[in-house]
């Protein structure tokens, strides 16, 4: 079959639960998550090449110069970016690729791939978001404050996304996103190549 996989962009404030959602979504074998490069230091338990490609600022800037990134942005004093080739290879193989990225990067992807599916995940309230960041125990209070003010800057970008999911319950948020992906996969525009090759069949 000639059907390309979907590019699915998931954004939302840090602590909105999008990482947990993505981990559940990739239990479905038709979807793969893109591993980003970042200059952020690894958190406890994070593994290079699995959670991120952890890179120095110099190495990251070299990736930018070599045009290896589909998009990149600075987020709370660090660079984050999506390696381009993996995205292209995955969708060409017919699998969906999930990009869990912040809003500036998402807008860059929209310029290049307007047909991608854009999903914004928000927490039920900012107080809940603050509590989740504190409970996670991965950041200092200073960093949490930075991420909360960044969350307020990110929220107005919801308008740029096709779908919005409120994550007040992880299982229902995952179900909503699976429903979105299933509907998007059935869009007639995704079947162009398949129909064309059927027409050519003898
Ligand atoms: P964290 O430091 O919590 O892992 O990620 C911080 C933010 O960077 C999150 O909003 C996450 O979605 C975003 N992010 C992760 N990878 C990328 C990427 O490749 N590109 C962009 N633009 N943002 C990313």
GROMACS .gro file of C-alpha atoms in nm, residues 76 130 133-134 139-151:
model
   17
   76UNK     CA    1   1.358   2.814   2.879
  130UNK     CA    2   0.180   2.404   3.906
  133UNK     CA    3   0.527   2.028   3.807
  134UNK     CA    4   0.596   2.026   4.182
  139UNK     CA    5   1.277   2.079   3.836
  140UNK     CA    6   1.377   2.341   4.091
  141UNK     CA    7   1.120   2.603   4.201
  142UNK     CA    8   1.297   2.862   3.981
  143UNK     CA    9   1.260   2.642   3.673
  144UNK     CA   10   0.898   2.563   3.766
  145UNK     CA   11   0.821   2.936   3.782
  146UNK     CA   12   0.985   2.986   3.442
  147UNK     CA   13   0.782   2.700   3.295
  148UNK     CA   14   0.459   2.838   3.444
  149UNK     CA   15   0.513   3.180   3.294
  150UNK     CA   16   0.605   3.014   2.964
  151UNK     CA   17   0.276   2.818   2.990
   0.00000   0.00000   0.00000
